Every structure is written in structure tokens, then in C-alpha cells.
Amino acid sequence: MWSTSLPRGNAAPHPDTAPPSPVLRSPALRATEAGMTQLDWYIRNELRPRHLRLLVALDELRHIGKVAAHINVTQPAVSKMLGEMEKGLDLKLFERTPKGVTPTLYGECLIRHARRLLNDFSQARDELKGLLDGDTGRIRVGVLSNVVPALLPRSVALLKQRAPRTNVFLREGTMERLLPQLLQGELDLIVGRLAEKHALPELGGKVLSQEPVVLIARPGHPLARRKRLEWADIMHCPWVLPSSEGLLHEPLERTFEQHGFPMPADFVEALSVQFVLAYLQETDAIATMTRDIAHHYRRQGLVSVLPFNFPKLMRPLGITWNRNRTMSPSTTLLIECLEEAAASGAPA
């Protein structure tokens, strides 16, 4: 019969009843016994910023040798660190091939969060440095090219009047390029209306204004001397159409259809405002532009606004942010300035 009494004095415990020595159990095993999975334990206790940087570098370069050179370590060191991560997580993060490495589904998930965490660390560093240097904020703003000439300069000027030491960093691009940066925490805000096709639960947005669309041409264009233009007058012209990636292309196409006209056959499709301006100077082409921006360039003598009315063709202008990130006071202040600048409109 087995004894159920505890050992007394110096008596040795029976080998079948003695608990395993804590010294012989790994931290991961003790965590598992406490109700924590190996995955939980590794992420909470072992995952470090150097691991996150390695994941991002592997995703960008897709080759262990290139990553080793990039972070100034040996290839075996990179392989060892990656192997330790995969063993600790009990997950395969990358597929190894003769040409390099490719992230698995698990790897893609962890890389996505690694980018966000590293951006958070960078933002914390910048905010701390700003406090030490006496700065009051830092805002990273993505902006669509057709917003740069008009609304944004007025908004940033208002911001600087109220918070002179708040620094603004602008990145210009398309929504397709800027949106991933917003989701990864590389941007605090995008100035530009979010299209329906980009709508995601984690994104918030607000319309600042509805801008009328006008027709523009080079100064001295034959149509600029007319007092009034009809649809038939503009159909024979070469056109610069808004990019199919932009928000104005489909509404413009519907407007043509509603008035019984096909889209122009002689056209160039462009997203770059600078290209549009340069191309108009060289040709008799005409183009669409929001009224605010068109008048901005008209005052500089770069374009003429043609006497043509697009009924009900409006382009929404707004802001987009990431709901999953806490908005800083500086970003909130910039939004207030954007709202004020949009409400005041542009000078005629």
C-alpha cells in the first residue's frame, strides 16, 4: 500500500510521489503549467526590438545574406536568431528557398505588427526628444497631390501660428501608396478623401468640403476667349482626364453619359498636377480641376478657368485617420486648422 503521508525529517520522498524540481523545469514549462501557452510566454518574455527589426529586414530584403550585411552581422547569426524565434513561438515564420526567404502566413502577421511596434517606438523617441528640445509636437501627414497647392499650406500656416514648435512632415502620393503607411503607423493622418473601395473598419474619416469641378486650359487658349461654352464646344478638344485611380474619374464618366456624350477619344490620363500644368502649356488640351486649386494656379498665370459649368459634379475633400491609434494633441490641432481653412475657402 502506498503511503499518503508527507515525508518527515530527513526522510527522502518516494520517487513516484515527489514533485519535479523547479530547477529542472524550463521557464516556458513553468509558464505552461501556470496556464500560459508557449506562444504567450515567448511574446511576453523573450521577443525584443532586435527581433522585430530582423523580421522587417527579412521581409524587405528576402535574403539572409543581404539582411546580414544590412544589420552588420554574420549570416549564421541571422539564421540563429530566426531559428530561435521560430522555436520559441513554435511557428514557421519564413519558407527557405534557394533564392532566399518568403514569409509564411504566420510571418506576415508578425511582420505587420512588428512594423507597427517599431513605428510606435520611433514616435515615442521623437516625442521624448521633442520634449527635451522644447518642441511641442510632430505630425506625419500623407497628402494627395491635388490637395497640396491650396488647402494644406493655409492649414499648416494656421497650425504654425498656434503652435510654432510643432513640426509637420509631409509625404505626397496616391491613396494606394499612403494608405498602407497610415495602417502601419508611419503616418498620423492623410489629407484626402477616402474612396469607397478603400473603406476599412479601422479607418476613420471626415469630409471637409465639397469642391466644385471646373475646366482649365492654358492662358490664351481659344476657348478661354469665349463667354460661354456648351458640351459640343469641349468635345472636339484633346483632354487630360483624371486618373482612374482617383476619385473624380468615375463621376466625370457618369456626367458625360448623363449628357449623352462618350468620354473623349483624344486624351491623356494623369494623376500628377505638375504634369497636367506642363502639358497644358504645350498643347490645346483642356483638363478638370477643383475650383479651389484652379483659382490658385490662375492667380499665378498658369491656367485659364474656362466658362463651362459641370452641373452637380463635386469632388469631396476630407481627412482619413487610423482608429486603432491614439491621436496626438498636435494631430487634433492640425485637423481643427484643416476644418477652419476648408470652411474659409480659397481667395477668388
CSV table of C-alpha atoms in Angstrom, one decimal:
chain,number,residue,atom,x,y,z
A,1,MET,CA,0.0,0.0,0.0
A,2,TRP,CA,1.3,3.4,-0.9
A,3,SER,CA,1.8,5.9,1.9
A,4,THR,CA,-0.2,9.1,1.6
A,5,SER,CA,1.7,10.9,4.4
A,6,LEU,CA,4.3,13.6,3.8
A,7,PRO,CA,7.9,12.7,4.4
A,8,ARG,CA,9.2,13.8,7.8
A,9,GLY,CA,12.6,14.9,8.9
A,10,ASN,CA,15.4,13.9,6.6
A,11,ALA,CA,13.4,11.1,5.0
A,12,ALA,CA,13.7,11.1,1.2
A,13,PRO,CA,10.5,11.5,-0.7
A,14,HIS,CA,9.3,8.4,-2.6
A,15,PRO,CA,10.4,8.8,-6.3
A,16,ASP,CA,6.8,8.3,-7.5
A,17,THR,CA,5.3,11.0,-5.3
A,18,ALA,CA,8.0,13.7,-5.3
A,19,PRO,CA,7.2,16.9,-7.3
A,20,PRO,CA,9.7,17.7,-10.1
A,21,SER,CA,12.4,20.1,-9.1
A,22,PRO,CA,11.7,23.7,-10.2
A,23,VAL,CA,15.3,24.0,-11.1
A,24,LEU,CA,14.9,21.3,-13.8
A,25,ARG,CA,11.9,22.9,-15.4
A,26,SER,CA,12.3,25.5,-18.2
A,27,PRO,CA,10.7,28.9,-17.8
A,28,ALA,CA,8.4,28.1,-20.8
A,29,LEU,CA,7.3,24.8,-19.0
A,30,ARG,CA,6.6,26.7,-15.8
A,31,ALA,CA,4.6,29.3,-17.8
A,32,THR,CA,2.6,26.5,-19.4
A,33,GLU,CA,1.8,25.0,-16.1
A,34,ALA,CA,0.5,28.4,-15.0
A,35,GLY,CA,-2.0,28.5,-17.8
A,36,MET,CA,0.2,30.4,-20.3
A,37,THR,CA,0.8,29.0,-23.7
A,38,GLN,CA,4.3,28.8,-25.2
A,39,LEU,CA,3.3,31.5,-27.7
A,40,ASP,CA,2.1,33.8,-24.8
A,41,TRP,CA,5.3,33.2,-22.8
A,42,TYR,CA,7.7,33.9,-25.7
A,43,ILE,CA,6.0,37.1,-26.8
A,44,ARG,CA,5.7,38.5,-23.3
A,45,ASN,CA,9.2,37.5,-22.1
A,46,GLU,CA,11.5,36.9,-25.0
A,47,LEU,CA,10.5,39.0,-28.0
A,48,ARG,CA,12.8,42.0,-28.3
A,49,PRO,CA,13.1,45.0,-30.6
A,50,ARG,CA,16.1,43.4,-32.3
A,51,HIS,CA,13.7,40.5,-33.3
A,52,LEU,CA,11.2,43.0,-34.7
A,53,ARG,CA,13.9,44.8,-36.7
A,54,LEU,CA,15.1,41.4,-38.1
A,55,LEU,CA,11.6,40.4,-39.2
A,56,VAL,CA,11.1,43.7,-41.0
A,57,ALA,CA,14.6,43.4,-42.7
A,58,LEU,CA,13.9,39.9,-43.8
A,59,ASP,CA,10.5,40.9,-45.3
A,60,GLU,CA,12.1,43.8,-47.2
A,61,LEU,CA,15.3,42.1,-48.4
A,62,ARG,CA,14.0,38.4,-48.6
A,63,HIS,CA,17.6,37.1,-48.4
A,64,ILE,CA,19.6,36.1,-45.3
A,65,GLY,CA,22.9,37.2,-46.7
A,66,LYS,CA,21.5,40.7,-47.6
A,67,VAL,CA,20.0,41.0,-44.2
A,68,ALA,CA,23.2,40.1,-42.5
A,69,ALA,CA,25.1,42.8,-44.5
A,70,HIS,CA,22.3,45.3,-43.8
A,71,ILE,CA,22.4,44.8,-40.0
A,72,ASN,CA,26.2,44.2,-39.9
A,73,VAL,CA,26.2,40.6,-38.5
A,74,THR,CA,27.1,37.2,-39.9
A,75,GLN,CA,24.7,35.0,-41.9
A,76,PRO,CA,24.8,32.3,-39.2
A,77,ALA,CA,23.8,34.9,-36.6
A,78,VAL,CA,20.8,35.9,-38.7
A,79,SER,CA,19.8,32.2,-39.2
A,80,LYS,CA,20.3,31.5,-35.5
A,81,MET,CA,18.1,34.4,-34.4
A,82,LEU,CA,15.4,33.5,-36.8
A,83,GLY,CA,15.6,29.9,-35.7
A,84,GLU,CA,15.3,30.9,-32.1
A,85,MET,CA,12.2,32.9,-32.8
A,86,GLU,CA,10.6,30.1,-34.7
A,87,LYS,CA,11.4,27.6,-31.9
A,88,GLY,CA,10.2,30.0,-29.2
A,89,LEU,CA,6.9,30.7,-31.0
A,90,ASP,CA,6.6,27.1,-32.2
A,91,LEU,CA,5.7,28.6,-35.6
A,92,LYS,CA,7.4,28.6,-39.0
A,93,LEU,CA,7.8,32.3,-40.0
A,94,PHE,CA,9.7,32.0,-43.3
A,95,GLU,CA,10.0,29.5,-46.1
A,96,ARG,CA,13.6,28.9,-47.1
A,97,THR,CA,14.3,28.6,-50.8
A,98,PRO,CA,17.5,28.6,-52.9
A,99,LYS,CA,16.7,32.2,-53.9
A,100,GLY,CA,16.0,33.5,-50.4
A,101,VAL,CA,13.2,33.5,-47.8
A,102,THR,CA,9.5,34.2,-48.1
A,103,PRO,CA,7.2,34.9,-45.1
A,104,THR,CA,4.6,32.4,-44.2
A,105,LEU,CA,1.1,33.4,-43.1
A,106,TYR,CA,2.4,33.5,-39.6
A,107,GLY,CA,5.4,35.5,-40.6
A,108,GLU,CA,3.3,38.1,-42.5
A,109,CYS,CA,1.1,38.5,-39.4
A,110,LEU,CA,4.1,39.1,-37.1
A,111,ILE,CA,5.8,41.4,-39.6
A,112,ARG,CA,2.8,43.6,-39.8
A,113,HIS,CA,2.7,44.0,-36.0
A,114,ALA,CA,6.5,44.4,-35.9
A,115,ARG,CA,6.3,47.4,-38.2
A,116,ARG,CA,3.6,49.0,-36.1
A,117,LEU,CA,5.6,48.4,-32.9
A,118,LEU,CA,8.8,49.8,-34.3
A,119,ASN,CA,6.9,52.9,-35.6
A,120,ASP,CA,5.4,53.3,-32.1
A,121,PHE,CA,8.9,53.1,-30.6
A,122,SER,CA,10.2,55.7,-33.1
A,123,GLN,CA,7.3,58.0,-32.3
A,124,ALA,CA,7.9,57.7,-28.6
A,125,ARG,CA,11.6,58.5,-29.2
A,126,ASP,CA,10.7,61.6,-31.3
A,127,GLU,CA,8.2,62.8,-28.7
A,128,LEU,CA,10.7,62.4,-25.9
A,129,LYS,CA,13.4,64.2,-27.9
A,130,GLY,CA,10.8,66.9,-28.7
A,131,LEU,CA,10.1,67.4,-25.0
A,132,LEU,CA,13.8,67.6,-24.3
A,133,ASP,CA,14.4,70.1,-27.1
A,134,GLY,CA,11.3,72.2,-26.3
A,135,ASP,CA,9.3,71.2,-29.3
A,136,THR,CA,5.6,70.7,-28.8
A,137,GLY,CA,4.7,68.0,-31.4
A,138,ARG,CA,5.4,66.1,-34.5
A,139,ILE,CA,2.9,65.3,-37.2
A,140,ARG,CA,3.4,63.0,-40.2
A,141,VAL,CA,0.9,63.8,-42.9
A,142,GLY,CA,0.2,62.0,-46.1
A,143,VAL,CA,-1.3,64.2,-48.8
A,144,LEU,CA,-2.8,63.7,-52.2
A,145,SER,CA,-1.1,65.8,-54.9
A,146,ASN,CA,-4.3,67.7,-55.7
A,147,VAL,CA,-4.5,69.0,-52.1
A,148,VAL,CA,-1.0,70.4,-51.8
A,149,PRO,CA,-1.5,73.8,-53.7
A,150,ALA,CA,-4.5,75.1,-51.8
A,151,LEU,CA,-5.8,73.8,-48.6
A,152,LEU,CA,-2.7,72.4,-46.9
A,153,PRO,CA,-0.5,75.5,-47.0
A,154,ARG,CA,-3.3,77.5,-45.4
A,155,SER,CA,-3.9,74.8,-42.8
A,156,VAL,CA,-0.2,74.4,-41.8
A,157,ALA,CA,0.2,78.2,-41.6
A,158,LEU,CA,-2.7,78.3,-39.1
A,159,LEU,CA,-1.1,75.5,-37.2
A,160,LYS,CA,2.3,77.3,-37.0
A,161,GLN,CA,0.6,80.5,-35.7
A,162,ARG,CA,-0.9,78.5,-32.8
A,163,ALA,CA,1.9,76.0,-32.2
A,164,PRO,CA,5.1,77.4,-33.7
A,165,ARG,CA,7.3,74.5,-32.5
A,166,THR,CA,5.0,71.7,-33.8
A,167,ASN,CA,6.8,70.1,-36.8
A,168,VAL,CA,5.0,68.8,-39.8
A,169,PHE,CA,6.4,66.1,-42.1
A,170,LEU,CA,4.6,65.7,-45.5
A,171,ARG,CA,4.6,62.7,-47.8
A,172,GLU,CA,2.9,63.2,-51.1
A,173,GLY,CA,1.4,60.3,-53.1
A,174,THR,CA,-1.6,58.4,-54.1
A,175,MET,CA,-4.1,56.8,-51.7
A,176,GLU,CA,-2.9,53.4,-52.7
A,177,ARG,CA,0.6,54.3,-51.6
A,178,LEU,CA,-0.3,56.3,-48.5
A,179,LEU,CA,-2.9,54.1,-47.0
A,180,PRO,CA,-0.6,51.2,-46.0
A,181,GLN,CA,1.7,53.7,-44.3
A,182,LEU,CA,-1.3,55.0,-42.3
A,183,LEU,CA,-2.3,51.5,-41.3
A,184,GLN,CA,1.3,50.6,-40.2
A,185,GLY,CA,1.6,53.8,-38.1
A,186,GLU,CA,4.1,55.5,-40.4
A,187,LEU,CA,1.6,58.4,-40.9
A,188,ASP,CA,-0.7,60.1,-38.5
A,189,LEU,CA,-3.2,61.4,-41.0
A,190,ILE,CA,-4.0,61.5,-44.7
A,191,VAL,CA,-5.4,64.7,-46.2
A,192,GLY,CA,-7.6,63.4,-49.0
A,193,ARG,CA,-11.0,61.8,-49.3
A,194,LEU,CA,-11.2,58.0,-48.8
A,195,ALA,CA,-12.8,56.2,-51.7
A,196,GLU,CA,-15.4,53.5,-51.1
A,197,LYS,CA,-13.1,50.9,-52.4
A,198,HIS,CA,-10.6,51.7,-49.7
A,199,ALA,CA,-13.1,51.6,-46.8
A,200,LEU,CA,-11.9,49.5,-43.8
A,201,PRO,CA,-13.3,49.2,-40.3
A,202,GLU,CA,-10.0,50.6,-38.7
A,203,LEU,CA,-10.2,53.8,-40.8
A,204,GLY,CA,-12.0,56.9,-39.7
A,205,GLY,CA,-12.7,59.9,-42.0
A,206,LYS,CA,-14.4,63.2,-42.3
A,207,VAL,CA,-15.5,65.3,-45.2
A,208,LEU,CA,-14.0,68.9,-45.0
A,209,SER,CA,-15.7,70.3,-48.1
A,210,GLN,CA,-17.4,69.5,-51.4
A,211,GLU,CA,-15.3,71.2,-54.1
A,212,PRO,CA,-16.9,72.2,-57.5
A,213,VAL,CA,-15.0,70.9,-60.5
A,214,VAL,CA,-14.1,73.4,-63.3
A,215,LEU,CA,-12.4,73.2,-66.7
A,216,ILE,CA,-9.0,74.7,-67.3
A,217,ALA,CA,-6.7,75.3,-70.2
A,218,ARG,CA,-3.5,77.3,-70.9
A,219,PRO,CA,-3.7,81.1,-70.9
A,220,GLY,CA,-4.6,82.3,-74.4
A,221,HIS,CA,-6.4,79.1,-75.3
A,222,PRO,CA,-9.1,79.8,-78.0
A,223,LEU,CA,-11.9,78.6,-75.7
A,224,ALA,CA,-10.7,81.0,-72.9
A,225,ARG,CA,-11.9,84.0,-75.0
A,226,ARG,CA,-15.5,82.7,-75.2
A,227,LYS,CA,-18.1,84.0,-72.8
A,228,ARG,CA,-19.9,80.7,-72.5
A,229,LEU,CA,-19.2,77.1,-73.5
A,230,GLU,CA,-21.6,74.2,-74.3
A,231,TRP,CA,-20.9,70.5,-74.3
A,232,ALA,CA,-20.4,70.4,-78.0
A,233,ASP,CA,-17.7,73.1,-77.7
A,234,ILE,CA,-15.5,71.0,-75.5
A,235,MET,CA,-15.9,67.6,-77.1
A,236,HIS,CA,-13.5,68.2,-80.0
A,237,CYS,CA,-10.6,69.2,-77.7
A,238,PRO,CA,-7.8,66.9,-76.6
A,239,TRP,CA,-8.2,66.2,-72.8
A,240,VAL,CA,-6.2,65.4,-69.7
A,241,LEU,CA,-8.5,63.1,-67.8
A,242,PRO,CA,-8.2,62.4,-64.1
A,243,SER,CA,-6.5,59.1,-63.3
A,244,SER,CA,-8.7,56.1,-63.0
A,245,GLU,CA,-7.1,55.6,-59.5
A,246,GLY,CA,-8.6,59.0,-58.4
A,247,LEU,CA,-12.0,59.9,-57.1
A,248,LEU,CA,-13.1,62.1,-60.0
A,249,HIS,CA,-12.8,59.7,-62.9
A,250,GLU,CA,-16.0,57.7,-62.4
A,251,PRO,CA,-18.2,60.7,-61.5
A,252,LEU,CA,-16.9,62.5,-64.6
A,253,GLU,CA,-17.6,59.5,-66.8
A,254,ARG,CA,-21.2,59.4,-65.4
A,255,THR,CA,-21.6,63.1,-66.1
A,256,PHE,CA,-20.6,62.6,-69.8
A,257,GLU,CA,-23.1,59.7,-70.1
A,258,GLN,CA,-25.9,61.8,-68.5
A,259,HIS,CA,-25.5,64.5,-71.1
A,260,GLY,CA,-25.4,62.0,-74.0
A,261,PHE,CA,-21.7,62.2,-74.8
A,262,PRO,CA,-19.0,59.5,-74.7
A,263,MET,CA,-15.7,60.0,-72.9
A,264,PRO,CA,-13.2,61.9,-75.0
A,265,ALA,CA,-11.3,59.8,-77.5
A,266,ASP,CA,-8.3,62.0,-77.6
A,267,PHE,CA,-6.9,62.0,-74.1
A,268,VAL,CA,-4.0,61.6,-71.7
A,269,GLU,CA,-4.8,60.2,-68.3
A,270,ALA,CA,-2.7,61.7,-65.5
A,271,LEU,CA,-2.5,61.9,-61.7
A,272,SER,CA,0.3,64.4,-61.4
A,273,VAL,CA,-0.8,68.0,-61.2
A,274,GLN,CA,2.6,69.2,-62.3
A,275,PHE,CA,2.3,67.1,-65.5
A,276,VAL,CA,-1.2,68.5,-66.2
A,277,LEU,CA,0.1,72.1,-65.9
A,278,ALA,CA,3.1,71.4,-68.1
A,279,TYR,CA,1.1,69.5,-70.7
A,280,LEU,CA,-1.5,72.3,-71.0
A,281,GLN,CA,1.2,74.8,-71.7
A,282,GLU,CA,2.4,72.7,-74.7
A,283,THR,CA,-1.0,71.9,-76.2
A,284,ASP,CA,-4.6,73.0,-76.7
A,285,ALA,CA,-5.7,70.3,-74.3
A,286,ILE,CA,-8.2,71.0,-71.5
A,287,ALA,CA,-8.5,69.4,-68.1
A,288,THR,CA,-10.6,69.2,-65.0
A,289,MET,CA,-9.5,70.6,-61.6
A,290,THR,CA,-11.3,71.5,-58.4
A,291,ARG,CA,-12.2,75.2,-58.3
A,292,ASP,CA,-10.0,76.0,-55.3
A,293,ILE,CA,-6.8,74.6,-56.9
A,294,ALA,CA,-7.7,76.0,-60.4
A,295,HIS,CA,-8.0,79.6,-59.0
A,296,HIS,CA,-4.7,79.1,-57.1
A,297,TYR,CA,-2.9,78.4,-60.5
A,298,ARG,CA,-4.9,81.1,-62.3
A,299,ARG,CA,-3.6,83.7,-59.9
A,300,GLN,CA,-0.1,82.6,-60.8
A,301,GLY,CA,-0.9,83.0,-64.5
A,302,LEU,CA,-0.5,79.3,-65.2
A,303,VAL,CA,-4.1,78.4,-66.4
A,304,SER,CA,-7.3,80.0,-67.5
A,305,VAL,CA,-10.6,78.8,-66.0
A,306,LEU,CA,-13.0,78.2,-68.9
A,307,PRO,CA,-16.6,79.4,-68.8
A,308,PHE,CA,-18.2,76.0,-68.5
A,309,ASN,CA,-20.3,74.6,-65.8
A,310,PHE,CA,-20.3,70.9,-64.7
A,311,PRO,CA,-23.7,70.6,-63.0
A,312,LYS,CA,-23.6,68.6,-59.7
A,313,LEU,CA,-20.0,67.4,-60.3
A,314,MET,CA,-18.3,67.9,-57.0
A,315,ARG,CA,-15.2,66.4,-55.5
A,316,PRO,CA,-15.2,65.7,-51.8
A,317,LEU,CA,-12.2,66.7,-49.8
A,318,GLY,CA,-11.5,65.2,-46.4
A,319,ILE,CA,-9.2,63.6,-44.0
A,320,THR,CA,-8.6,59.9,-43.1
A,321,TRP,CA,-7.0,58.5,-39.9
A,322,ASN,CA,-6.4,55.2,-38.2
A,323,ARG,CA,-9.0,54.4,-35.5
A,324,ASN,CA,-6.6,52.0,-33.8
A,325,ARG,CA,-4.1,54.6,-32.9
A,326,THR,CA,-4.4,57.3,-30.3
A,327,MET,CA,-4.4,60.7,-31.9
A,328,SER,CA,-1.9,63.2,-30.5
A,329,PRO,CA,-2.9,66.7,-29.4
A,330,SER,CA,-0.8,68.1,-32.3
A,331,THR,CA,-2.7,66.0,-34.9
A,332,THR,CA,-6.0,67.1,-33.3
A,333,LEU,CA,-4.9,70.7,-33.6
A,334,LEU,CA,-4.0,70.2,-37.3
A,335,ILE,CA,-7.4,68.7,-38.0
A,336,GLU,CA,-9.0,71.8,-36.4
A,337,CYS,CA,-6.8,74.0,-38.7
A,338,LEU,CA,-7.8,72.0,-41.8
A,339,GLU,CA,-11.5,72.4,-40.9
A,340,GLU,CA,-11.1,76.1,-40.4
A,341,ALA,CA,-9.1,76.5,-43.7
A,342,ALA,CA,-11.7,74.5,-45.6
A,343,ALA,CA,-14.6,76.5,-44.1
A,344,SER,CA,-13.0,79.8,-45.1
A,345,GLY,CA,-12.5,78.7,-48.7
A,346,ALA,CA,-9.9,80.0,-51.2
A,347,PRO,CA,-9.5,83.5,-52.3
A,348,ALA,CA,-11.1,84.2,-55.7
